[in-house]
Amino acid sequence: MNVLGMRGFRIPATTLLAAALLTASLSSSSLAQTVPTKLVNSMAIETDMAKAGKSRVIVTIASGDGLPATKQMLRQKSSRALALSRIRSSIDAAIARNFPAGRTAAGGAIKRFTLIPSFAAEVSQSDLARLKADPNVIKIEPDEIKRPVLNASIPLIGLPSGADAATAEPSGFGRSIAVIDTGVHANHPFISPRVVAEACFLTTSRCPNGDSSQTGPGAAAPASGQNHGTHVAGIAMGASSAGSSIRRGVASKAGLVMVNVFGSQDGAYTSDIIRGLEYIESLVSANGNAYRIDAINMSLGASRYSGACDFAAEKPIIDLLRSEGVLTVVAAGNGGSTSQMSSPGC
């Protein structure tokens, strides 16, 4: 379950205290997990190899400046072009070393990222062995499938509803929330006309334009039967009124930036989620955050961890966005576990 609080909307002190306690507990060094080898969650990779002779992975390369220095450069306009050039060069060099033909032995294309020195690919056993032997490769992890999750939010944070909402303080006016999910029915009366930007990044199926990526109006249109993203967006920023009955989401005056990463399948690859986060960061860093994006909502998750999963591939982008004033809020996981959190919420 995850909820959003926007600037201009007062969240009860008890909610803020609970959030602070949760953050403190997840930051505890006693919960931190270390990665002893290049392979993260090697069992998942090996299981895929045993079943199909190939596995989708995300490969991280050592960058000359290190991630903290790179993030600092990305935040500074004057250095951003240099940082992006270095990331691109490190990815190009790693791909040239390990995949001279430009494709993996498994026959798959290579998915490049722009803000972190990493790429995603479907690799064979021989590809994997070569990557493990490359001294410049520092991490190999599964390109994991995330599932959409959702639960009740509005009553939990004490948001006014019904007639009380008519006198509630306007929430999120002039700001935007980004949602990475299954897309949105942009003309839904609870959401229209406040969709300000759309994008689509899909490995499992195709975007509305028939390609694996798309930006612009209509890009985040959901596949048939996929309503989860519209539901989540409604909780985040929806609003409608009929007579004296007023219904609203958390930030009922905010705009919506929607990114579809699920397509027609009930799952999204981590690499597509990262591309979605990179797209949102491009909006934040361009033109002084013209859409005034304050928060990103990801009601999704996968593998569970009893401690922090700071090695997760999404973390560098989430950290970069946080340094730019954008908070990423992720579902803890709605499976009912009392001792574990799903990734990347952990």
Tab-separated table of C-alpha atoms in Angstrom:
chain	number	residue	atom	x	y	z
A	1	MET	CA	0.000	0.000	0.000
A	2	ASN	CA	1.374	3.458	-0.783
A	3	VAL	CA	0.082	6.980	-0.443
A	4	LEU	CA	1.199	10.391	-1.679
A	5	GLY	CA	1.288	13.677	0.184
A	6	MET	CA	1.789	16.766	-2.014
A	7	ARG	CA	2.903	20.305	-1.199
A	8	GLY	CA	-0.120	22.284	-0.155
A	9	PHE	CA	-1.826	19.343	1.572
A	10	ARG	CA	-1.394	18.752	5.289
A	11	ILE	CA	-0.741	15.122	6.248
A	12	PRO	CA	-1.592	14.197	9.860
A	13	ALA	CA	1.386	14.231	12.236
A	14	THR	CA	0.775	10.581	13.125
A	15	THR	CA	1.203	9.628	9.469
A	16	LEU	CA	4.449	11.601	9.216
A	17	LEU	CA	5.713	10.006	12.434
A	18	ALA	CA	4.940	6.524	11.109
A	19	ALA	CA	6.712	7.321	7.849
A	20	ALA	CA	9.752	8.640	9.745
A	21	LEU	CA	9.915	5.513	11.902
A	22	LEU	CA	9.630	3.284	8.819
A	23	THR	CA	12.395	5.208	7.060
A	24	ALA	CA	14.624	5.003	10.103
A	25	SER	CA	14.081	1.263	10.455
A	26	LEU	CA	14.856	0.619	6.777
A	27	SER	CA	17.995	2.755	6.986
A	28	SER	CA	19.388	0.780	9.891
A	29	SER	CA	22.796	-0.701	9.175
A	30	SER	CA	21.662	-3.920	10.820
A	31	LEU	CA	19.237	-4.443	7.918
A	32	ALA	CA	21.699	-3.617	5.159
A	33	GLN	CA	22.544	-6.463	2.808
A	34	THR	CA	25.889	-6.807	1.087
A	35	VAL	CA	26.543	-8.231	-2.355
A	36	PRO	CA	29.535	-10.603	-2.076
A	37	THR	CA	29.900	-11.281	-5.818
A	38	LYS	CA	29.015	-9.689	-9.136
A	39	LEU	CA	25.837	-11.759	-9.314
A	40	VAL	CA	22.799	-10.451	-7.455
A	41	ASN	CA	20.072	-13.069	-6.879
A	42	SER	CA	22.140	-15.623	-8.797
A	43	MET	CA	19.537	-18.332	-8.179
A	44	ALA	CA	16.993	-16.509	-10.369
A	45	ILE	CA	19.547	-16.156	-13.171
A	46	GLU	CA	20.614	-19.794	-12.914
A	47	THR	CA	16.980	-20.967	-12.855
A	48	ASP	CA	16.269	-19.092	-16.096
A	49	MET	CA	19.431	-20.553	-17.657
A	50	ALA	CA	18.408	-24.074	-16.670
A	51	LYS	CA	14.903	-23.639	-18.099
A	52	ALA	CA	15.573	-21.717	-21.300
A	53	GLY	CA	19.339	-21.459	-21.762
A	54	LYS	CA	19.129	-17.679	-21.403
A	55	SER	CA	18.253	-15.027	-18.846
A	56	ARG	CA	17.344	-11.331	-18.905
A	57	VAL	CA	19.848	-9.355	-16.809
A	58	ILE	CA	20.883	-5.800	-15.975
A	59	VAL	CA	24.645	-5.215	-16.147
A	60	THR	CA	26.326	-2.364	-14.253
A	61	ILE	CA	29.730	-1.083	-15.351
A	62	ALA	CA	32.352	0.711	-13.275
A	63	SER	CA	32.292	4.399	-14.229
A	64	GLY	CA	35.447	6.470	-14.068
A	65	ASP	CA	33.998	9.091	-11.727
A	66	GLY	CA	31.924	6.749	-9.589
A	67	LEU	CA	28.152	7.062	-9.165
A	68	PRO	CA	28.227	9.860	-6.520
A	69	ALA	CA	30.390	12.066	-8.769
A	70	THR	CA	28.255	11.242	-11.810
A	71	LYS	CA	25.057	12.158	-9.962
A	72	GLN	CA	26.613	15.443	-8.878
A	73	MET	CA	27.512	16.230	-12.500
A	74	LEU	CA	24.018	15.330	-13.709
A	75	ARG	CA	22.547	17.811	-11.232
A	76	GLN	CA	24.703	20.622	-12.613
A	77	LYS	CA	23.617	21.866	-16.039
A	78	SER	CA	27.145	22.883	-17.024
A	79	SER	CA	28.480	19.361	-16.395
A	80	ARG	CA	25.465	17.322	-17.467
A	81	ALA	CA	26.498	16.866	-21.114
A	82	LEU	CA	29.926	15.618	-20.003
A	83	ALA	CA	28.389	13.179	-17.509
A	84	LEU	CA	25.993	11.779	-20.115
A	85	SER	CA	28.849	11.447	-22.616
A	86	ARG	CA	30.945	9.483	-20.111
A	87	ILE	CA	28.067	7.167	-19.281
A	88	ARG	CA	27.410	6.564	-22.981
A	89	SER	CA	31.103	5.892	-23.625
A	90	SER	CA	31.362	3.393	-20.752
A	91	ILE	CA	28.283	1.527	-22.004
A	92	ASP	CA	29.543	1.536	-25.610
A	93	ALA	CA	32.942	0.175	-24.530
A	94	ALA	CA	31.413	-2.599	-22.423
A	95	ILE	CA	29.049	-3.663	-25.208
A	96	ALA	CA	31.882	-3.637	-27.763
A	97	ARG	CA	34.025	-5.838	-25.492
A	98	ASN	CA	31.339	-8.369	-24.678
A	99	PHE	CA	29.054	-8.251	-27.731
A	100	PRO	CA	31.162	-7.397	-30.832
A	101	ALA	CA	28.201	-8.088	-33.137
A	102	GLY	CA	26.052	-5.606	-31.211
A	103	ARG	CA	23.662	-8.376	-30.116
A	104	THR	CA	23.822	-11.136	-27.527
A	105	ALA	CA	24.460	-14.786	-28.357
A	106	ALA	CA	20.828	-15.328	-27.356
A	107	GLY	CA	19.951	-13.102	-30.317
A	108	GLY	CA	18.493	-10.271	-28.304
A	109	ALA	CA	18.925	-6.529	-28.636
A	110	ILE	CA	20.724	-4.568	-25.927
A	111	LYS	CA	18.728	-1.981	-23.974
A	112	ARG	CA	20.868	1.010	-22.992
A	113	PHE	CA	20.203	3.393	-20.132
A	114	THR	CA	21.132	7.061	-20.255
A	115	LEU	CA	21.606	8.174	-16.636
A	116	ILE	CA	23.403	5.189	-15.121
A	117	PRO	CA	26.336	3.138	-16.489
A	118	SER	CA	24.199	0.043	-17.069
A	119	PHE	CA	22.449	-1.870	-19.822
A	120	ALA	CA	19.911	-4.691	-20.006
A	121	ALA	CA	20.044	-7.730	-22.270
A	122	GLU	CA	18.855	-11.307	-22.632
A	123	VAL	CA	22.093	-13.304	-22.344
A	124	SER	CA	23.181	-16.890	-22.946
A	125	GLN	CA	25.436	-18.919	-20.659
A	126	SER	CA	28.473	-17.920	-22.738
A	127	ASP	CA	27.434	-14.246	-22.607
A	128	LEU	CA	27.096	-14.476	-18.829
A	129	ALA	CA	30.510	-16.091	-18.427
A	130	ARG	CA	32.097	-13.325	-20.493
A	131	LEU	CA	30.406	-10.604	-18.455
A	132	LYS	CA	31.475	-12.212	-15.176
A	133	ALA	CA	35.073	-12.266	-16.405
A	134	ASP	CA	35.037	-8.600	-17.487
A	135	PRO	CA	36.873	-6.605	-14.760
A	136	ASN	CA	34.836	-3.479	-15.594
A	137	VAL	CA	31.521	-5.220	-14.912
A	138	ILE	CA	30.720	-4.720	-11.230
A	139	LYS	CA	27.178	-6.131	-10.978
A	140	ILE	CA	24.869	-8.514	-12.850
A	141	GLU	CA	21.302	-8.872	-11.628
A	142	PRO	CA	18.031	-10.270	-12.956
A	143	ASP	CA	15.929	-7.956	-15.103
A	144	GLU	CA	13.100	-8.867	-12.804
A	145	ILE	CA	9.407	-8.828	-13.626
A	146	LYS	CA	7.469	-6.513	-11.292
A	147	ARG	CA	3.746	-7.003	-10.623
A	148	PRO	CA	1.167	-4.249	-10.030
A	149	VAL	CA	-0.162	-3.986	-6.462
A	150	LEU	CA	-2.795	-1.698	-4.899
A	151	ASN	CA	-4.798	-1.284	-1.687
A	152	ALA	CA	-6.829	1.302	0.247
A	153	SER	CA	-5.033	4.609	0.826
A	154	ILE	CA	-7.330	7.605	1.225
A	155	PRO	CA	-8.955	6.675	4.598
A	156	LEU	CA	-5.594	5.684	6.073
A	157	ILE	CA	-4.109	9.191	5.751
A	158	GLY	CA	-7.270	10.916	6.974
A	159	LEU	CA	-8.076	12.674	3.707
A	160	PRO	CA	-11.455	14.482	3.784
A	161	SER	CA	-14.115	12.899	1.610
A	162	GLY	CA	-17.696	13.552	0.577
A	163	ALA	CA	-19.104	16.916	1.676
A	164	ASP	CA	-16.010	17.622	3.835
A	165	ALA	CA	-13.846	17.679	0.696
A	166	ALA	CA	-15.633	20.822	-0.515
A	167	THR	CA	-13.948	22.912	2.187
A	168	ALA	CA	-10.624	21.050	2.232
A	169	GLU	CA	-7.431	22.906	1.341
A	170	PRO	CA	-6.675	22.658	-2.420
A	171	SER	CA	-4.124	19.918	-2.878
A	172	GLY	CA	-1.353	19.828	-5.479
A	173	PHE	CA	-2.495	22.899	-7.440
A	174	GLY	CA	0.135	23.801	-10.016
A	175	ARG	CA	2.138	20.655	-9.287
A	176	SER	CA	2.293	17.218	-10.954
A	177	ILE	CA	2.496	13.590	-9.865
A	178	ALA	CA	4.219	11.011	-12.054
A	179	VAL	CA	2.836	7.464	-12.052
A	180	ILE	CA	4.656	4.439	-13.476
A	181	ASP	CA	2.077	1.719	-14.008
A	182	THR	CA	-0.171	0.077	-16.635
A	183	GLY	CA	-1.046	3.356	-18.394
A	184	VAL	CA	-4.065	5.588	-17.999
A	185	HIS	CA	-7.467	6.178	-19.599
A	186	ALA	CA	-6.679	9.873	-20.126
A	187	ASN	CA	-10.305	10.745	-20.916
A	188	HIS	CA	-11.676	9.172	-17.727
A	189	PRO	CA	-13.899	11.826	-16.058
A	190	PHE	CA	-12.037	11.380	-12.753
A	191	ILE	CA	-8.710	12.286	-14.429
A	192	SER	CA	-9.378	14.352	-17.577
A	193	PRO	CA	-8.127	16.902	-18.592
A	194	ARG	CA	-5.091	16.946	-16.259
A	195	VAL	CA	-2.751	14.487	-18.029
A	196	VAL	CA	0.250	16.705	-18.862
A	197	ALA	CA	2.754	14.169	-20.282
A	198	GLU	CA	2.756	10.511	-21.369
A	199	ALA	CA	5.328	7.846	-22.203
A	200	CYS	CA	5.525	4.119	-22.856
A	201	PHE	CA	8.463	1.687	-22.470
A	202	LEU	CA	7.667	-1.962	-23.123
A	203	THR	CA	9.545	-5.218	-23.512
A	204	THR	CA	6.574	-7.523	-22.948
A	205	SER	CA	4.403	-6.074	-25.749
A	206	ARG	CA	4.110	-2.956	-27.934
A	207	CYS	CA	3.263	0.689	-27.291
A	208	PRO	CA	0.307	2.277	-29.139
A	209	ASN	CA	2.655	3.264	-32.009
A	210	GLY	CA	3.695	-0.389	-32.481
A	211	ASP	CA	7.212	0.225	-31.165
A	212	SER	CA	8.922	-0.581	-27.842
A	213	SER	CA	8.922	3.076	-26.764
A	214	GLN	CA	6.790	6.156	-27.308
A	215	THR	CA	6.351	9.616	-25.808
A	216	GLY	CA	3.683	12.254	-26.323
A	217	PRO	CA	-0.136	12.371	-26.190
A	218	GLY	CA	-1.688	8.909	-26.212
A	219	ALA	CA	1.610	7.117	-25.471
A	220	ALA	CA	0.414	5.835	-22.080
A	221	ALA	CA	-2.903	4.474	-23.356
A	222	PRO	CA	-3.420	1.156	-21.539
A	223	ALA	CA	-3.799	-2.201	-23.221
A	224	SER	CA	-7.259	-3.741	-23.256
A	225	GLY	CA	-8.364	-4.755	-19.752
A	226	GLN	CA	-5.495	-2.953	-17.989
A	227	ASN	CA	-7.117	-0.589	-15.484
A	228	HIS	CA	-4.658	-0.687	-12.576
A	229	GLY	CA	-2.813	2.480	-13.667
A	230	THR	CA	-6.047	4.456	-14.019
A	231	HIS	CA	-7.085	3.301	-10.536
A	232	VAL	CA	-3.714	4.340	-9.054
A	233	ALA	CA	-3.763	7.706	-10.858
A	234	GLY	CA	-7.269	8.326	-9.531
A	235	ILE	CA	-6.118	7.723	-5.957
A	236	ALA	CA	-3.165	10.056	-6.523
A	237	MET	CA	-4.827	13.012	-8.287
A	238	GLY	CA	-8.391	12.210	-9.339
A	239	ALA	CA	-11.356	14.509	-8.759
A	240	SER	CA	-14.988	14.698	-9.843
A	241	SER	CA	-18.241	16.105	-8.525
A	242	ALA	CA	-21.870	15.337	-9.167
A	243	GLY	CA	-24.313	17.590	-7.342
A	244	SER	CA	-23.396	17.588	-3.658
A	245	SER	CA	-21.313	14.416	-3.928
A	246	ILE	CA	-17.595	15.193	-4.246
A	247	ARG	CA	-15.000	12.493	-4.755
A	248	ARG	CA	-11.290	13.144	-4.831
A	249	GLY	CA	-7.849	11.603	-4.776
A	250	VAL	CA	-4.971	12.685	-2.557
A	251	ALA	CA	-3.776	15.631	-4.669
A	252	SER	CA	-6.977	16.484	-6.470
A	253	LYS	CA	-5.647	19.645	-8.145
A	254	ALA	CA	-2.397	18.131	-9.500
A	255	GLY	CA	-1.445	17.232	-13.048
A	256	LEU	CA	-0.491	13.709	-14.091
A	257	VAL	CA	2.632	12.441	-15.852
A	258	MET	CA	1.852	8.831	-16.827
A	259	VAL	CA	4.329	6.149	-17.881
A	260	ASN	CA	3.104	2.754	-19.115
A	261	VAL	CA	5.559	-0.116	-18.511
A	262	PHE	CA	3.148	-3.081	-18.369
A	263	GLY	CA	1.470	-3.276	-21.764
A	264	SER	CA	-0.877	-6.225	-22.205
A	265	GLN	CA	1.030	-8.436	-19.759
A	266	ASP	CA	0.610	-8.663	-15.995
A	267	GLY	CA	4.232	-7.730	-15.392
A	268	ALA	CA	6.904	-5.148	-16.216
A	269	TYR	CA	10.639	-5.607	-16.598
A	270	THR	CA	12.847	-3.649	-14.206
A	271	SER	CA	14.708	-2.233	-17.221
A	272	ASP	CA	11.496	-0.654	-18.541
A	273	ILE	CA	10.793	0.835	-15.105
A	274	ILE	CA	14.297	2.364	-15.131
A	275	ARG	CA	13.635	3.830	-18.592
A	276	GLY	CA	10.422	5.306	-17.193
A	277	LEU	CA	12.318	6.862	-14.284
A	278	GLU	CA	14.895	8.251	-16.716
A	279	TYR	CA	12.110	9.799	-18.806
A	280	ILE	CA	10.641	11.490	-15.735
A	281	GLU	CA	14.094	12.757	-14.734
A	282	SER	CA	14.466	14.262	-18.206
A	283	LEU	CA	11.282	16.266	-17.576
A	284	VAL	CA	12.525	17.329	-14.152
A	285	SER	CA	15.953	18.447	-15.377
A	286	ALA	CA	14.698	20.229	-18.513
A	287	ASN	CA	13.349	23.787	-18.411
A	288	GLY	CA	13.498	24.024	-14.625
A	289	ASN	CA	11.015	21.178	-14.043
A	290	ALA	CA	8.311	22.864	-16.121
A	291	TYR	CA	5.616	20.403	-14.988
A	292	ARG	CA	6.683	20.931	-11.350
A	293	ILE	CA	6.815	17.197	-10.661
A	294	ASP	CA	6.983	16.584	-6.896
A	295	ALA	CA	6.552	12.841	-6.584
A	296	ILE	CA	6.605	9.552	-8.450
A	297	ASN	CA	4.246	6.716	-7.554
A	298	MET	CA	5.094	3.067	-8.297
A	299	SER	CA	2.427	0.677	-7.015
A	300	LEU	CA	4.436	-2.381	-8.012
A	301	GLY	CA	6.943	-4.846	-6.635
A	302	ALA	CA	8.629	-8.218	-6.937
A	303	SER	CA	11.106	-10.219	-4.829
A	304	ARG	CA	10.821	-9.766	-1.070
A	305	TYR	CA	13.666	-8.848	1.269
A	306	SER	CA	13.851	-8.772	5.056
A	307	GLY	CA	16.305	-5.863	4.913
A	308	ALA	CA	17.190	-2.941	2.705
A	309	CYS	CA	17.754	-3.748	-0.998
A	310	ASP	CA	20.068	-0.830	-1.734
A	311	PHE	CA	21.740	-2.847	-4.492
A	312	ALA	CA	18.533	-2.688	-6.576
A	313	ALA	CA	19.068	-1.395	-10.111
A	314	GLU	CA	16.482	1.375	-9.669
A	315	LYS	CA	18.236	2.958	-6.664
A	316	PRO	CA	20.706	5.284	-8.494
A	317	ILE	CA	17.877	6.893	-10.493
A	318	ILE	CA	15.643	7.170	-7.427
A	319	ASP	CA	18.538	8.785	-5.528
A	320	LEU	CA	19.200	11.232	-8.368
A	321	LEU	CA	15.536	12.257	-8.504
A	322	ARG	CA	15.476	12.681	-4.717
A	323	SER	CA	18.488	15.003	-4.930
A	324	GLU	CA	16.475	17.048	-7.446
A	325	GLY	CA	13.548	17.352	-5.047
A	326	VAL	CA	11.382	14.523	-6.394
A	327	LEU	CA	10.282	11.787	-3.987
A	328	THR	CA	9.684	8.275	-5.342
A	329	VAL	CA	7.014	6.384	-3.392
A	330	VAL	CA	6.871	2.610	-3.877
A	331	ALA	CA	4.439	-0.043	-2.669
A	332	ALA	CA	5.610	-2.054	0.326
A	333	GLY	CA	3.873	-5.074	-1.196
A	334	ASN	CA	0.259	-6.085	-0.653
A	335	GLY	CA	0.921	-9.780	-0.049
A	336	GLY	CA	0.405	-9.448	3.689
A	337	SER	CA	3.945	-10.222	4.841
A	338	THR	CA	4.780	-8.808	8.276
A	339	SER	CA	8.532	-9.348	7.998
A	340	GLN	CA	9.492	-8.523	4.419
A	341	MET	CA	9.128	-5.779	1.807
A	342	SER	CA	9.056	-6.179	-1.957
A	343	SER	CA	11.615	-4.662	-4.288
A	344	PRO	CA	12.115	-1.806	-5.027
A	345	GLY	CA	10.079	-0.617	-2.014
A	346	CYS	CA	12.745	-2.085	0.231
